[in-house]
Short mmCIF file of C-alpha atoms and ligand atoms in Angstrom, two decimals:
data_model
loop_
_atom_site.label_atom_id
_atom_site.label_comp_id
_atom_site.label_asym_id
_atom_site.label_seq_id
_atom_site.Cartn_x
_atom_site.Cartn_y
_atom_site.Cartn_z
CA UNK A 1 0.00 0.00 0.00
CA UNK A 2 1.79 3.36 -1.33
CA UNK A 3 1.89 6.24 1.27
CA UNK A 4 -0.93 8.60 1.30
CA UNK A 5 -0.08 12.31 -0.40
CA UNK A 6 1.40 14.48 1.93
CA UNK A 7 -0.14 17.47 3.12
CA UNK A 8 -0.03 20.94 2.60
CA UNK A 9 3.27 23.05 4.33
CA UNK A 10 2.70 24.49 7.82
CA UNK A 11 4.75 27.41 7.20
CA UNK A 12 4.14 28.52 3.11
CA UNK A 13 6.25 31.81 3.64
CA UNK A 14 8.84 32.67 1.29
CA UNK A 15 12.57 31.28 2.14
CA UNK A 16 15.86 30.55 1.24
CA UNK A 17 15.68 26.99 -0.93
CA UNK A 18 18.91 27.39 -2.47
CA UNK A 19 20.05 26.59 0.68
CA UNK A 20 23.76 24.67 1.68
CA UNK A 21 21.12 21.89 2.44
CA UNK A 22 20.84 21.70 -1.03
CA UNK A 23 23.60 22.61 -3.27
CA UNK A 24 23.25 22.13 -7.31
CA UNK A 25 24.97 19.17 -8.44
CA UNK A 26 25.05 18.83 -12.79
CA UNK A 27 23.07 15.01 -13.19
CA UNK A 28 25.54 12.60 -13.56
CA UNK A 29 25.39 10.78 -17.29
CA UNK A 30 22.89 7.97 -15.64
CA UNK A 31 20.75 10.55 -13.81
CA UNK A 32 17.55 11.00 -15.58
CA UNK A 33 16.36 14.35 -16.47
CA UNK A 34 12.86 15.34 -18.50
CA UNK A 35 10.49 17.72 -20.08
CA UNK A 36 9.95 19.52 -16.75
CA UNK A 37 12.06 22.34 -15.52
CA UNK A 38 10.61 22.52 -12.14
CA UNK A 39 11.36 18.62 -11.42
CA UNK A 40 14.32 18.83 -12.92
CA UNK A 41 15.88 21.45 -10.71
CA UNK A 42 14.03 19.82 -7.39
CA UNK A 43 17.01 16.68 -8.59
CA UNK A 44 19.88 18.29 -9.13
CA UNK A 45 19.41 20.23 -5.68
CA UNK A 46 18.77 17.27 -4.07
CA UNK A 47 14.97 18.16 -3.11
CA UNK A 48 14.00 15.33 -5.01
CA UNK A 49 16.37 12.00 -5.62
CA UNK A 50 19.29 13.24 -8.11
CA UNK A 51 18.82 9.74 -10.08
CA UNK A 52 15.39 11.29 -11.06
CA UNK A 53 13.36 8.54 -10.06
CA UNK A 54 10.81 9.56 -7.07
CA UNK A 55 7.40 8.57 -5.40
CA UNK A 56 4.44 10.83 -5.74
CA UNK A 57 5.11 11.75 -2.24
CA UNK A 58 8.38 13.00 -2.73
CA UNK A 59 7.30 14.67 -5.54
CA UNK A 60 4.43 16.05 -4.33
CA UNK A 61 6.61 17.67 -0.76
CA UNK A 62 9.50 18.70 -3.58
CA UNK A 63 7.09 20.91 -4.97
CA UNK A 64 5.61 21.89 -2.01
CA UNK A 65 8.89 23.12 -0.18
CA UNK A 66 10.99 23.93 -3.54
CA UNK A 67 8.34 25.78 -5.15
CA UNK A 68 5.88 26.65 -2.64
CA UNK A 69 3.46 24.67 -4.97
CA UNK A 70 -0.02 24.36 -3.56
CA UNK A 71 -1.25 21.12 -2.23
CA UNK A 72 -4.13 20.46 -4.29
CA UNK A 73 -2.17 21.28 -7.27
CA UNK A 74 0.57 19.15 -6.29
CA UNK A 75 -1.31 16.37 -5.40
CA UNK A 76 -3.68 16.56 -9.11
CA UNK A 77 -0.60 17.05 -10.96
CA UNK A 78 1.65 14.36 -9.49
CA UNK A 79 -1.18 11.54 -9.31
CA UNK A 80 -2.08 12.27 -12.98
CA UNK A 81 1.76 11.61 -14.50
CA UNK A 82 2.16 8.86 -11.70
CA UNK A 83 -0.87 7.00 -12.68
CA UNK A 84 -0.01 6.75 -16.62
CA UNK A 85 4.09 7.11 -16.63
CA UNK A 86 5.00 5.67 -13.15
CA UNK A 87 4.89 2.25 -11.89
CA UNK A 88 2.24 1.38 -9.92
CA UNK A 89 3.58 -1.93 -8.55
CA UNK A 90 6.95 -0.22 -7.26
CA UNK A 91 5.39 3.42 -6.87
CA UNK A 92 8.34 4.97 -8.80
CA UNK A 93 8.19 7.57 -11.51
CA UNK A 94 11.15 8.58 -13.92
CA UNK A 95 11.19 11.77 -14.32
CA UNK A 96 12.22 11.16 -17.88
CA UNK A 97 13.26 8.93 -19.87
CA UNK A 98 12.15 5.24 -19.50
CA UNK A 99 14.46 2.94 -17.63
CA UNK A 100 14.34 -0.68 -15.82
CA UNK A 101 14.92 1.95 -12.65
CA UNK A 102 11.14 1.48 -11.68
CA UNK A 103 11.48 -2.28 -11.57
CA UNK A 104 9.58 -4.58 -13.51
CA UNK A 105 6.89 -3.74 -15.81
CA UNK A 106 3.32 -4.53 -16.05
CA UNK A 107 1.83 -6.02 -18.84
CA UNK A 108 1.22 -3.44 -22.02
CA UNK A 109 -0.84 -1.75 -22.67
CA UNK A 110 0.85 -0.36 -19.63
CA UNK A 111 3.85 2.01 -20.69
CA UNK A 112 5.44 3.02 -17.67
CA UNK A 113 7.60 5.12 -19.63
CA UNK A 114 8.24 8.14 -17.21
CA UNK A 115 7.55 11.75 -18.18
CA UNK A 116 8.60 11.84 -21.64
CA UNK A 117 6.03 9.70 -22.61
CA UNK A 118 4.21 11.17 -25.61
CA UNK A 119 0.37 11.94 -25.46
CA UNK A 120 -0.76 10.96 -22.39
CA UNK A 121 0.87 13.83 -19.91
CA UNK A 122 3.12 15.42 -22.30
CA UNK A 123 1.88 16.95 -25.11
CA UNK A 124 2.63 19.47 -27.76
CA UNK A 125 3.52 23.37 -28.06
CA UNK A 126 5.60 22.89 -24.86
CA UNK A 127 7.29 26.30 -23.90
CA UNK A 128 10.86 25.45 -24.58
CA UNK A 129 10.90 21.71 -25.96
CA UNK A 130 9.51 20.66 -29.23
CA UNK A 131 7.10 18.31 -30.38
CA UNK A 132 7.60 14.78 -30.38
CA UNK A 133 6.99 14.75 -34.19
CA UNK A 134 10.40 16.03 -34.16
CA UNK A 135 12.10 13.82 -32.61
CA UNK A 136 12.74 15.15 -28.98
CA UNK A 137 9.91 15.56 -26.70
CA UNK A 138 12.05 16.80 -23.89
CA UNK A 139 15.54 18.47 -24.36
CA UNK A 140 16.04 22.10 -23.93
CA UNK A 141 15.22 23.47 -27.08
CA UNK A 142 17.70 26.94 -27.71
CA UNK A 143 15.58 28.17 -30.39
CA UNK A 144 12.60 28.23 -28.75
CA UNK A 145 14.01 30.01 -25.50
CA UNK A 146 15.39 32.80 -27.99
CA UNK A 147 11.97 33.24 -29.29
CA UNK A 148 10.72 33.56 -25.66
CA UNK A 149 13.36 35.66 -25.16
CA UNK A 150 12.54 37.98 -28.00
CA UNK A 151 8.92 37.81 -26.86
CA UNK A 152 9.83 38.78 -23.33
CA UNK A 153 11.52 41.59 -24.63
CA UNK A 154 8.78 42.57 -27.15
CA UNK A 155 5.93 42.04 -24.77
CA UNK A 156 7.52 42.09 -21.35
CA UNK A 157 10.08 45.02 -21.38
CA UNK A 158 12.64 42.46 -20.88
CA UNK A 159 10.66 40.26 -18.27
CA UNK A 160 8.52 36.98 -18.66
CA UNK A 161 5.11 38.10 -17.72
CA UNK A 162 1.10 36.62 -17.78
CA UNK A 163 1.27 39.16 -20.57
CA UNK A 164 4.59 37.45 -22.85
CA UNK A 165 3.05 33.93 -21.63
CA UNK A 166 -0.25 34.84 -23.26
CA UNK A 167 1.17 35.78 -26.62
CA UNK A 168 3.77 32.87 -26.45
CA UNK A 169 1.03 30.40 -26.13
CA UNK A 170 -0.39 31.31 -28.67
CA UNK A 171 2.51 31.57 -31.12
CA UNK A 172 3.90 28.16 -29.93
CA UNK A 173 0.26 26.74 -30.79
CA UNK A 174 0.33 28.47 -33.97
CA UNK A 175 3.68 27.03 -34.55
CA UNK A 176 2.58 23.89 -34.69
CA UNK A 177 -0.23 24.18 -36.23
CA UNK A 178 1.72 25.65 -39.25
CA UNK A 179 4.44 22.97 -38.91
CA UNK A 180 3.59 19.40 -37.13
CA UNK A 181 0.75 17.45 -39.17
CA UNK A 182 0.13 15.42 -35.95
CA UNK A 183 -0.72 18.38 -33.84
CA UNK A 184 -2.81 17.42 -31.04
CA UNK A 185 -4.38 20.09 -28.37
CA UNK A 186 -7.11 18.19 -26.31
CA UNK A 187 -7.42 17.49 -22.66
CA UNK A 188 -5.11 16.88 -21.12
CA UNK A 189 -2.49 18.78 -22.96
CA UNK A 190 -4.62 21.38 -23.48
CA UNK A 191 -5.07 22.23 -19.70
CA UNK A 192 -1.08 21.55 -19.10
CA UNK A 193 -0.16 23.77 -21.76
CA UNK A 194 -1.39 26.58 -20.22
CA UNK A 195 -0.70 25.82 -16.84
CA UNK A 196 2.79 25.47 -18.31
CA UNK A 197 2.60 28.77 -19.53
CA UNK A 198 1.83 30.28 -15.96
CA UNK A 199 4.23 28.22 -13.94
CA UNK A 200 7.23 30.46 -14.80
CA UNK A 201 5.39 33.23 -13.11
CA UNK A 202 4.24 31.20 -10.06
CA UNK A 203 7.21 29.84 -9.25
CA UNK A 204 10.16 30.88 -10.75
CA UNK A 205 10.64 34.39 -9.53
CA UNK A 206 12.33 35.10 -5.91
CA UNK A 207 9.77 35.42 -3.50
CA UNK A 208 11.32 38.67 -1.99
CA UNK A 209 10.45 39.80 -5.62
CA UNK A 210 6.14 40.25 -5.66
CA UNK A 211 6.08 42.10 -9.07
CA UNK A 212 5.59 39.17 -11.45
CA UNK A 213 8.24 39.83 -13.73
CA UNK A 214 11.14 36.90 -14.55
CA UNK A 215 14.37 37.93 -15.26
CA UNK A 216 15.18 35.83 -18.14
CA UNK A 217 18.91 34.96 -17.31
CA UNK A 218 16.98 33.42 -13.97
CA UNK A 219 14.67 31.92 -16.95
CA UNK A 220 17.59 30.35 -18.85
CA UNK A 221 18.75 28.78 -15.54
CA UNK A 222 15.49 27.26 -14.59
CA UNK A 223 15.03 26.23 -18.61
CA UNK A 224 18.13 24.96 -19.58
CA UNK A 225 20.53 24.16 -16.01
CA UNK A 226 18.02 23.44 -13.53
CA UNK A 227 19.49 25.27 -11.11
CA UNK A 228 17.84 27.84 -8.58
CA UNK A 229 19.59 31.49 -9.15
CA UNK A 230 22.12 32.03 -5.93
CA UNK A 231 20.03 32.75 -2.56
CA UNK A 232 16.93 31.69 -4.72
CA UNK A 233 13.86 32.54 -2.21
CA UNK A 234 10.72 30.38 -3.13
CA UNK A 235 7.51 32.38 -3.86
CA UNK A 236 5.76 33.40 -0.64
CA UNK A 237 2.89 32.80 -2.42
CA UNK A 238 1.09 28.93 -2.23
CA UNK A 239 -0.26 28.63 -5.95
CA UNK A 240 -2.56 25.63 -6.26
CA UNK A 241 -5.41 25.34 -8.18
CA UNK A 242 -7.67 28.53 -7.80
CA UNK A 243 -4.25 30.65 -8.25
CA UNK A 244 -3.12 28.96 -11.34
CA UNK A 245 -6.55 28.84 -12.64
CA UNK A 246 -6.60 32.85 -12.33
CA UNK A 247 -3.43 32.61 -14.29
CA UNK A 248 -4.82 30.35 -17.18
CA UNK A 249 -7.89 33.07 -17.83
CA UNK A 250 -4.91 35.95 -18.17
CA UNK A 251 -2.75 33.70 -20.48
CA UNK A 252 -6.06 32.01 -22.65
CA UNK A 253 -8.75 35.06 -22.81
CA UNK A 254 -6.24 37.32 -25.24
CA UNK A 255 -6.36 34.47 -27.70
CA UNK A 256 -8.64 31.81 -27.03
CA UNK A 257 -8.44 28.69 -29.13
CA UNK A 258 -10.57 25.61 -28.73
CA UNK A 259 -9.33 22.00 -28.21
CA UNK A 260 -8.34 20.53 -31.47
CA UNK A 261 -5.85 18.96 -33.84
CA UNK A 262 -4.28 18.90 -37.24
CA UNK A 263 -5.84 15.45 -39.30
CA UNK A 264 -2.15 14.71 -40.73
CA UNK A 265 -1.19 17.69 -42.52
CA UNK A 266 -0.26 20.84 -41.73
CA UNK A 267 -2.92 23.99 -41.31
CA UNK A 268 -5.50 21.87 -41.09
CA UNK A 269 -6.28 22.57 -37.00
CA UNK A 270 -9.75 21.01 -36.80
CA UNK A 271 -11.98 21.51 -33.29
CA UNK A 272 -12.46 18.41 -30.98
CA UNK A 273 -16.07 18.88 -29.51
CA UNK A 274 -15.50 15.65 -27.29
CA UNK A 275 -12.40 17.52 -25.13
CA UNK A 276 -12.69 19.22 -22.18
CA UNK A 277 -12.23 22.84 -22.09
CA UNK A 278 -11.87 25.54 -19.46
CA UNK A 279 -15.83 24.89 -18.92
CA UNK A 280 -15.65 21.63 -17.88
CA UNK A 281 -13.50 21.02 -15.66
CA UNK A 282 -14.85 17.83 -14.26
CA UNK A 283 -14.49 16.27 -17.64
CA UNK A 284 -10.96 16.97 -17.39
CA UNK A 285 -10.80 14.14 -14.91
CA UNK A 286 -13.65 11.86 -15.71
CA UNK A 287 -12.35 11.40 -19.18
CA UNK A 288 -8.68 11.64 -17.88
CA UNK A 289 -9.56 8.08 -15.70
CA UNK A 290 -11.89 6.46 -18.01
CA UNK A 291 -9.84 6.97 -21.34
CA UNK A 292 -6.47 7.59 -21.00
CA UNK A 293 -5.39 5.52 -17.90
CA UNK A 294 -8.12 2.72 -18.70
CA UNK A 295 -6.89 2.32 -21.98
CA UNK A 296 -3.35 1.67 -20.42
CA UNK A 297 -4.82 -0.92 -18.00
CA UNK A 298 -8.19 -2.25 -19.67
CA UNK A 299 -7.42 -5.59 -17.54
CA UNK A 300 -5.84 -5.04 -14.40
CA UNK A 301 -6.35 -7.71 -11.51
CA UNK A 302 -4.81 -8.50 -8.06
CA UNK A 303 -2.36 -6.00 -6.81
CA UNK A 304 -2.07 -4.02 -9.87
CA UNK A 305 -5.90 -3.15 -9.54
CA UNK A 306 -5.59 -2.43 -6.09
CA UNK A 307 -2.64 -0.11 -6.24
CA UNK A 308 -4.71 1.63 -8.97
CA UNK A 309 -8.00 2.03 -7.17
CA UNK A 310 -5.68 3.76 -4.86
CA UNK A 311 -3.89 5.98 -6.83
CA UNK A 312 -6.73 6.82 -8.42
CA UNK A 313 -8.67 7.35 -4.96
CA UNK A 314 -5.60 9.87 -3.98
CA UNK A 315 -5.98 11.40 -7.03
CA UNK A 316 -9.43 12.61 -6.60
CA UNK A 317 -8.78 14.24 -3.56
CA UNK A 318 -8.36 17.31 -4.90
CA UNK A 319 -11.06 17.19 -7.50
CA UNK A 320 -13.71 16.12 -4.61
CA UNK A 321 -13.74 19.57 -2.94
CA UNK A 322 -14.31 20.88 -6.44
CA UNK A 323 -17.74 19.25 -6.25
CA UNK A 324 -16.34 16.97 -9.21
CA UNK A 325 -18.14 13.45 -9.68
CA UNK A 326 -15.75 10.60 -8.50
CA UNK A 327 -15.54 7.62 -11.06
CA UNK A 328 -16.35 4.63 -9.88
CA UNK A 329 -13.14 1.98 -8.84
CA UNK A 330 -11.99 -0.22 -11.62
CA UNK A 331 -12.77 -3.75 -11.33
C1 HEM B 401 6.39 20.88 -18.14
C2 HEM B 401 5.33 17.32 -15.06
C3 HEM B 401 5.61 20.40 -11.35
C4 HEM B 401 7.20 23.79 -14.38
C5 HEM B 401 6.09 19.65 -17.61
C6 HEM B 401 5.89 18.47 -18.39
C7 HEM B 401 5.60 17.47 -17.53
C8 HEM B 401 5.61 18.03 -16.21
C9 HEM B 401 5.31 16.03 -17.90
C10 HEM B 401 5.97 18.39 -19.90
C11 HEM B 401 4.72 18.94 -20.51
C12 HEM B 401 4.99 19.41 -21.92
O1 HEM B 401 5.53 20.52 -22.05
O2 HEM B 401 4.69 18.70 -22.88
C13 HEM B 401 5.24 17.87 -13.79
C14 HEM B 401 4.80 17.16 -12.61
C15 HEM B 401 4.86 18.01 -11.57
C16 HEM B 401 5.36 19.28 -12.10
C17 HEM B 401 4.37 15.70 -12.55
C18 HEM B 401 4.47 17.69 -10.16
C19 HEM B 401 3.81 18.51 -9.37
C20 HEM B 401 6.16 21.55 -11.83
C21 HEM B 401 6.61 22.66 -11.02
C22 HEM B 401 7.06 23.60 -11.89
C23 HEM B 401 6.90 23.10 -13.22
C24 HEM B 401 6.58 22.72 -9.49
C25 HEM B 401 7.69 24.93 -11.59
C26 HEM B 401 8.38 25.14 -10.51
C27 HEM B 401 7.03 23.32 -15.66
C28 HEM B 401 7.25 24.11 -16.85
C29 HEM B 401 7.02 23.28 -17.92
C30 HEM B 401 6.66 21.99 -17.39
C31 HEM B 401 7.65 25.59 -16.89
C32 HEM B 401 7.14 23.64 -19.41
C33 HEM B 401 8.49 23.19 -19.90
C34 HEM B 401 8.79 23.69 -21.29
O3 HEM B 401 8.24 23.18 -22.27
O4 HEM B 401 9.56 24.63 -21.42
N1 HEM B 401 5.93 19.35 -16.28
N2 HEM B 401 5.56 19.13 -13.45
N3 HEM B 401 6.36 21.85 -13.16
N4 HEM B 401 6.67 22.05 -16.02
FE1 HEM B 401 6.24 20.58 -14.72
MG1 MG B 402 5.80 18.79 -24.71
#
């Protein structure tokens, strides 16, 4: 029986994280790094294991102390990747790459591929990493920082802003849409893509700081290091679900798009009526359980079953004080 999620911090003020606690190490060749800045940098300062490979609740108290991450976010987010990348048996998630690190695997449809997985957390028009029509899913990507740069600059006086992430979201959708025939933008990816957007903001920007604005040499360390700037405060700010939400309406009302995908070729975006959008949020999860992680375990019996019923029990936690539906256990 996994641990339960941890709960949320006692003290959520801002503080020194970059601390001699936890001093930035560069991964070693076998440490695993991914598509996620924020995890990344939680490894190589030791908030997290530097190998890369973690429970849900280390990640979730990573995030939580590192970050100042808000516990129902932290617990929605982690549970979600756990439950389709991680392995369920073992309870441990690469936070990249897939490796024999997590032990032994269960049977497919199961992946248990980590973070880098295509399509079923990670999806397309990421922020600095391209899509995985082009071959790597999860590498810093230099041109796409110097376009965020030059958007920062052009939008944000310099600074990334809710105002740069809104037109950046929409250029990196437009991007693909103009260039990757297999462009896909439904739930989930089309939630995470924003909340990508407004991560930066929420948690990459000293929490002595309170104006919103991210220095983007502190952006390029986050991006393509993983390290914390020197004395790096976290935010003093929790931001769970209700604060990143707030963010998502700044960075989707300039240019709202509705889920959707290209039909293999390019420019041909078409809307997907059957994805949840921003006004359905309980779809987001009802459809996130009964498609994409029961299509990765139609079958599961025994202890697989069980340690899925619970995952997916933890996961809900969050969503129940939304007034969400729970889905019923598999069987
Ligand atoms: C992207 C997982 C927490 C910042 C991603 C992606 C995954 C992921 C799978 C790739 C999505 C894509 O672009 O296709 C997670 C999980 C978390 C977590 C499981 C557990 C709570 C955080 C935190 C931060 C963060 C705490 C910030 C401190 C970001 C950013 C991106 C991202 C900025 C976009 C990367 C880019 O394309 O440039 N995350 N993340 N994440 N994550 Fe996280
Ligand atoms: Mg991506």
């Amino acid at each position: 029986i996994p641990d339960p999620p941890p709960g949320p911090l006692n003290d959520t003020s801002a503080r020194l994280v970059f601390d001699p606690a936890h001093p930035f190490i560069a991964p070693k060749a076998t440490d695993i790094r991914g598509p996620c800045p924020g995890l990344n940098t939680l490894a190589s300062h030791g908030y997290l294991p530097r190998n890369g490979i973690a429970t849900p609740a280390q990640i979730i108290e990573a995030v939580q102390e590192g970050f100042n991450m808000g516990n129902d976010l932290a617990v929605f987010v982690t549970y979600a990747a756990f439950l389709v990348d991680g392995n369920l048996i073992t309870n441990l998630l690469s936070i990249g790459g897939k490796t024999n690190e997590t032990g032994p695997d269960p049977p497919a449809p199961a992946i248990v591929g980590g973070l880098d997985t295509h399509a079923v957390f990670e999806g397309d028009a990421s922020t600095t990493r391209g899509d995985a029509f082009f071959g790597d899913n999860h590498s810093f990507n230099e041109t796409l920082f110097d376009e965020l740069v030059s958007f920062s600059n052009k939008f944000g006086a310099g600074s990334y802003n809710l105002s740069v992430a809104a037109q950046f979201r929409f250029q990196r959708i437009q991007d693909s849409i103009a260039t990757n025939p297999q462009f896909s933008f439904v739930s989930p990816r089309f939630y995470t893509a924003y909340a990508e957007s407004v991560f930066p903001v929420a948690f990459f920007i000293d929490g002595r700081q309170t104006n919103g604005q991210l220095d983007m040499t502190v952006a390029r360390g986050f991006f393509q290091t993983n390290t914390f700037p020197p004395n790096f405060f976290r935010s003093g700010v929790s931001s769970g679900l209700r604060e990143i939400a707030a963010g998502i309406q700044e960075v989707f009302v300039p240019h709202p798009i509705v889920p959707g995908g290209n039909n293999g070729a390019v420019n041909s975006y078409t809307p997907n009526p059957n994805s949840a959008d921003f006004s359905n949020f309980c779809k987001l999860y009802t459809d996130f359980v009964n498609n994409t992680v029961r299509s990765l375990y139609p079958t599961a019996s025994g202890a697989l079953l069980d340690a899925l019923n619970t995952n997916l029990e933890f996961f809900f936690g969050p969503i129940a004080l939304l007034g969400c539906t729970q889905v019923p256990a598999f069987t």
